């Protein structure tokens, strides 16, 4: 897991009812697949459907709009934990 965390950089953005998390990585297909599988797993477990945007082969942006109950924060915390990332670059 530590190797994965070293190759993924996370950037968090939060406004009043909006939260976003950008994951930048080395662009390898295996790592992208692992990230997407982890997002799907957390989504299924929590019953949430964040918006996903792919920027090229090396960046995924996950966002929640109208996040009244602040579920996005817990989602992101669990996602980062499962990916072995202990901090964001901009948190």
JSON list of C-alpha atoms in Angstrom, two decimals:
[
{"chain": "A", "resi": 1, "resn": "UNK", "atom": "CA", "xyz": [0.00, 0.00, 0.00]},
{"chain": "A", "resi": 2, "resn": "UNK", "atom": "CA", "xyz": [2.82, 2.41, 0.72]},
{"chain": "A", "resi": 3, "resn": "UNK", "atom": "CA", "xyz": [4.01, 2.15, -2.87]},
{"chain": "A", "resi": 4, "resn": "UNK", "atom": "CA", "xyz": [0.53, 3.06, -4.09]},
{"chain": "A", "resi": 5, "resn": "UNK", "atom": "CA", "xyz": [0.35, 6.06, -1.79]},
{"chain": "A", "resi": 6, "resn": "UNK", "atom": "CA", "xyz": [3.71, 7.28, -3.08]},
{"chain": "A", "resi": 7, "resn": "UNK", "atom": "CA", "xyz": [2.45, 7.22, -6.66]},
{"chain": "A", "resi": 8, "resn": "UNK", "atom": "CA", "xyz": [-0.90, 8.95, -6.00]},
{"chain": "A", "resi": 9, "resn": "UNK", "atom": "CA", "xyz": [-1.19, 12.62, -5.06]},
{"chain": "A", "resi": 10, "resn": "UNK", "atom": "CA", "xyz": [-4.52, 13.76, -3.64]},
{"chain": "A", "resi": 11, "resn": "UNK", "atom": "CA", "xyz": [-5.86, 17.32, -3.77]},
{"chain": "A", "resi": 12, "resn": "UNK", "atom": "CA", "xyz": [-8.99, 18.23, -1.83]},
{"chain": "A", "resi": 13, "resn": "UNK", "atom": "CA", "xyz": [-11.33, 21.13, -2.46]},
{"chain": "A", "resi": 14, "resn": "UNK", "atom": "CA", "xyz": [-14.31, 22.09, -0.31]},
{"chain": "A", "resi": 15, "resn": "UNK", "atom": "CA", "xyz": [-16.83, 24.88, -0.45]},
{"chain": "A", "resi": 16, "resn": "UNK", "atom": "CA", "xyz": [-20.16, 25.35, 1.27]},
{"chain": "A", "resi": 17, "resn": "UNK", "atom": "CA", "xyz": [-22.03, 22.30, -0.10]},
{"chain": "A", "resi": 18, "resn": "UNK", "atom": "CA", "xyz": [-19.42, 21.06, -2.55]},
{"chain": "A", "resi": 19, "resn": "UNK", "atom": "CA", "xyz": [-16.48, 18.72, -2.12]},
{"chain": "A", "resi": 20, "resn": "UNK", "atom": "CA", "xyz": [-14.01, 17.48, -4.68]},
{"chain": "A", "resi": 21, "resn": "UNK", "atom": "CA", "xyz": [-10.99, 15.22, -4.60]},
{"chain": "A", "resi": 22, "resn": "UNK", "atom": "CA", "xyz": [-8.46, 15.02, -7.41]},
{"chain": "A", "resi": 23, "resn": "UNK", "atom": "CA", "xyz": [-6.23, 11.95, -7.61]},
{"chain": "A", "resi": 24, "resn": "UNK", "atom": "CA", "xyz": [-3.16, 12.36, -9.81]},
{"chain": "A", "resi": 25, "resn": "UNK", "atom": "CA", "xyz": [-1.14, 9.23, -10.48]},
{"chain": "A", "resi": 26, "resn": "UNK", "atom": "CA", "xyz": [1.54, 7.84, -12.79]},
{"chain": "A", "resi": 27, "resn": "UNK", "atom": "CA", "xyz": [-0.90, 6.85, -15.53]},
{"chain": "A", "resi": 28, "resn": "UNK", "atom": "CA", "xyz": [-0.39, 3.09, -15.38]},
{"chain": "A", "resi": 29, "resn": "UNK", "atom": "CA", "xyz": [-3.48, 1.11, -16.32]},
{"chain": "A", "resi": 30, "resn": "UNK", "atom": "CA", "xyz": [-3.17, -1.15, -13.26]},
{"chain": "A", "resi": 31, "resn": "UNK", "atom": "CA", "xyz": [-3.13, 1.78, -10.84]},
{"chain": "A", "resi": 32, "resn": "UNK", "atom": "CA", "xyz": [-6.02, 3.52, -12.61]},
{"chain": "A", "resi": 33, "resn": "UNK", "atom": "CA", "xyz": [-8.01, 0.30, -12.42]},
{"chain": "A", "resi": 34, "resn": "UNK", "atom": "CA", "xyz": [-7.28, -0.06, -8.70]},
{"chain": "A", "resi": 35, "resn": "UNK", "atom": "CA", "xyz": [-8.37, 3.52, -8.04]},
{"chain": "A", "resi": 36, "resn": "UNK", "atom": "CA", "xyz": [-11.62, 3.07, -10.00]},
{"chain": "A", "resi": 37, "resn": "UNK", "atom": "CA", "xyz": [-12.35, -0.25, -8.29]},
{"chain": "A", "resi": 38, "resn": "UNK", "atom": "CA", "xyz": [-11.79, 1.33, -4.88]},
{"chain": "A", "resi": 39, "resn": "UNK", "atom": "CA", "xyz": [-14.09, 4.25, -5.76]},
{"chain": "A", "resi": 40, "resn": "UNK", "atom": "CA", "xyz": [-16.77, 1.76, -6.88]},
{"chain": "A", "resi": 41, "resn": "UNK", "atom": "CA", "xyz": [-16.38, -0.29, -3.71]},
{"chain": "A", "resi": 42, "resn": "UNK", "atom": "CA", "xyz": [-16.69, 2.73, -1.40]},
{"chain": "A", "resi": 43, "resn": "UNK", "atom": "CA", "xyz": [-19.63, 4.01, -3.48]},
{"chain": "A", "resi": 44, "resn": "UNK", "atom": "CA", "xyz": [-21.45, 0.69, -3.18]},
{"chain": "A", "resi": 45, "resn": "UNK", "atom": "CA", "xyz": [-20.76, 0.35, 0.53]},
{"chain": "A", "resi": 46, "resn": "UNK", "atom": "CA", "xyz": [-21.92, 3.88, 1.33]},
{"chain": "A", "resi": 47, "resn": "UNK", "atom": "CA", "xyz": [-24.76, 4.03, -1.19]},
{"chain": "A", "resi": 48, "resn": "UNK", "atom": "CA", "xyz": [-23.36, 7.18, -2.78]},
{"chain": "A", "resi": 49, "resn": "UNK", "atom": "CA", "xyz": [-22.79, 8.09, -6.42]},
{"chain": "A", "resi": 50, "resn": "UNK", "atom": "CA", "xyz": [-20.15, 10.80, -6.79]},
{"chain": "A", "resi": 51, "resn": "UNK", "atom": "CA", "xyz": [-19.52, 12.44, -10.14]},
{"chain": "A", "resi": 52, "resn": "UNK", "atom": "CA", "xyz": [-16.31, 11.18, -11.77]},
{"chain": "A", "resi": 53, "resn": "UNK", "atom": "CA", "xyz": [-14.27, 13.10, -14.32]},
{"chain": "A", "resi": 54, "resn": "UNK", "atom": "CA", "xyz": [-11.23, 11.63, -16.03]},
{"chain": "A", "resi": 55, "resn": "UNK", "atom": "CA", "xyz": [-8.50, 13.99, -17.15]},
{"chain": "A", "resi": 56, "resn": "UNK", "atom": "CA", "xyz": [-6.26, 12.05, -19.48]},
{"chain": "A", "resi": 57, "resn": "UNK", "atom": "CA", "xyz": [-4.86, 8.77, -18.24]},
{"chain": "A", "resi": 58, "resn": "UNK", "atom": "CA", "xyz": [-3.32, 10.13, -15.06]},
{"chain": "A", "resi": 59, "resn": "UNK", "atom": "CA", "xyz": [-5.97, 12.10, -13.16]},
{"chain": "A", "resi": 60, "resn": "UNK", "atom": "CA", "xyz": [-9.41, 11.38, -11.75]},
{"chain": "A", "resi": 61, "resn": "UNK", "atom": "CA", "xyz": [-11.61, 14.01, -10.14]},
{"chain": "A", "resi": 62, "resn": "UNK", "atom": "CA", "xyz": [-14.37, 12.90, -7.77]},
{"chain": "A", "resi": 63, "resn": "UNK", "atom": "CA", "xyz": [-17.02, 15.41, -6.70]},
{"chain": "A", "resi": 64, "resn": "UNK", "atom": "CA", "xyz": [-20.18, 15.81, -4.67]},
{"chain": "A", "resi": 65, "resn": "UNK", "atom": "CA", "xyz": [-22.62, 18.66, -5.33]},
{"chain": "A", "resi": 66, "resn": "UNK", "atom": "CA", "xyz": [-25.30, 19.77, -2.85]},
{"chain": "A", "resi": 67, "resn": "UNK", "atom": "CA", "xyz": [-23.62, 17.74, -0.12]},
{"chain": "A", "resi": 68, "resn": "UNK", "atom": "CA", "xyz": [-26.02, 18.83, 2.62]},
{"chain": "A", "resi": 69, "resn": "UNK", "atom": "CA", "xyz": [-25.19, 15.95, 4.95]},
{"chain": "A", "resi": 70, "resn": "UNK", "atom": "CA", "xyz": [-21.45, 16.17, 4.31]},
{"chain": "A", "resi": 71, "resn": "UNK", "atom": "CA", "xyz": [-21.30, 12.54, 3.19]},
{"chain": "A", "resi": 72, "resn": "UNK", "atom": "CA", "xyz": [-18.52, 13.41, 0.77]},
{"chain": "A", "resi": 73, "resn": "UNK", "atom": "CA", "xyz": [-16.01, 13.95, 3.56]},
{"chain": "A", "resi": 74, "resn": "UNK", "atom": "CA", "xyz": [-16.54, 10.50, 5.01]},
{"chain": "A", "resi": 75, "resn": "UNK", "atom": "CA", "xyz": [-16.45, 9.03, 1.51]},
{"chain": "A", "resi": 76, "resn": "UNK", "atom": "CA", "xyz": [-13.12, 10.72, 0.76]},
{"chain": "A", "resi": 77, "resn": "UNK", "atom": "CA", "xyz": [-11.65, 9.71, 4.14]},
{"chain": "A", "resi": 78, "resn": "UNK", "atom": "CA", "xyz": [-12.47, 6.06, 3.52]},
{"chain": "A", "resi": 79, "resn": "UNK", "atom": "CA", "xyz": [-11.27, 6.19, -0.08]},
{"chain": "A", "resi": 80, "resn": "UNK", "atom": "CA", "xyz": [-7.92, 7.70, 0.89]},
{"chain": "A", "resi": 81, "resn": "UNK", "atom": "CA", "xyz": [-7.51, 5.18, 3.70]},
{"chain": "A", "resi": 82, "resn": "UNK", "atom": "CA", "xyz": [-8.17, 2.24, 1.37]},
{"chain": "A", "resi": 83, "resn": "UNK", "atom": "CA", "xyz": [-5.67, 3.63, -1.13]},
{"chain": "A", "resi": 84, "resn": "UNK", "atom": "CA", "xyz": [-3.06, 4.04, 1.61]},
{"chain": "A", "resi": 85, "resn": "UNK", "atom": "CA", "xyz": [-2.91, 7.84, 1.38]},
{"chain": "A", "resi": 86, "resn": "UNK", "atom": "CA", "xyz": [-2.49, 9.53, 4.75]},
{"chain": "A", "resi": 87, "resn": "UNK", "atom": "CA", "xyz": [-2.73, 13.16, 3.64]},
{"chain": "A", "resi": 88, "resn": "UNK", "atom": "CA", "xyz": [-3.82, 15.42, 0.81]},
{"chain": "A", "resi": 89, "resn": "UNK", "atom": "CA", "xyz": [-1.57, 17.96, -0.81]},
{"chain": "A", "resi": 90, "resn": "UNK", "atom": "CA", "xyz": [-4.08, 20.74, -0.20]},
{"chain": "A", "resi": 91, "resn": "UNK", "atom": "CA", "xyz": [-6.07, 19.69, 2.87]}
]
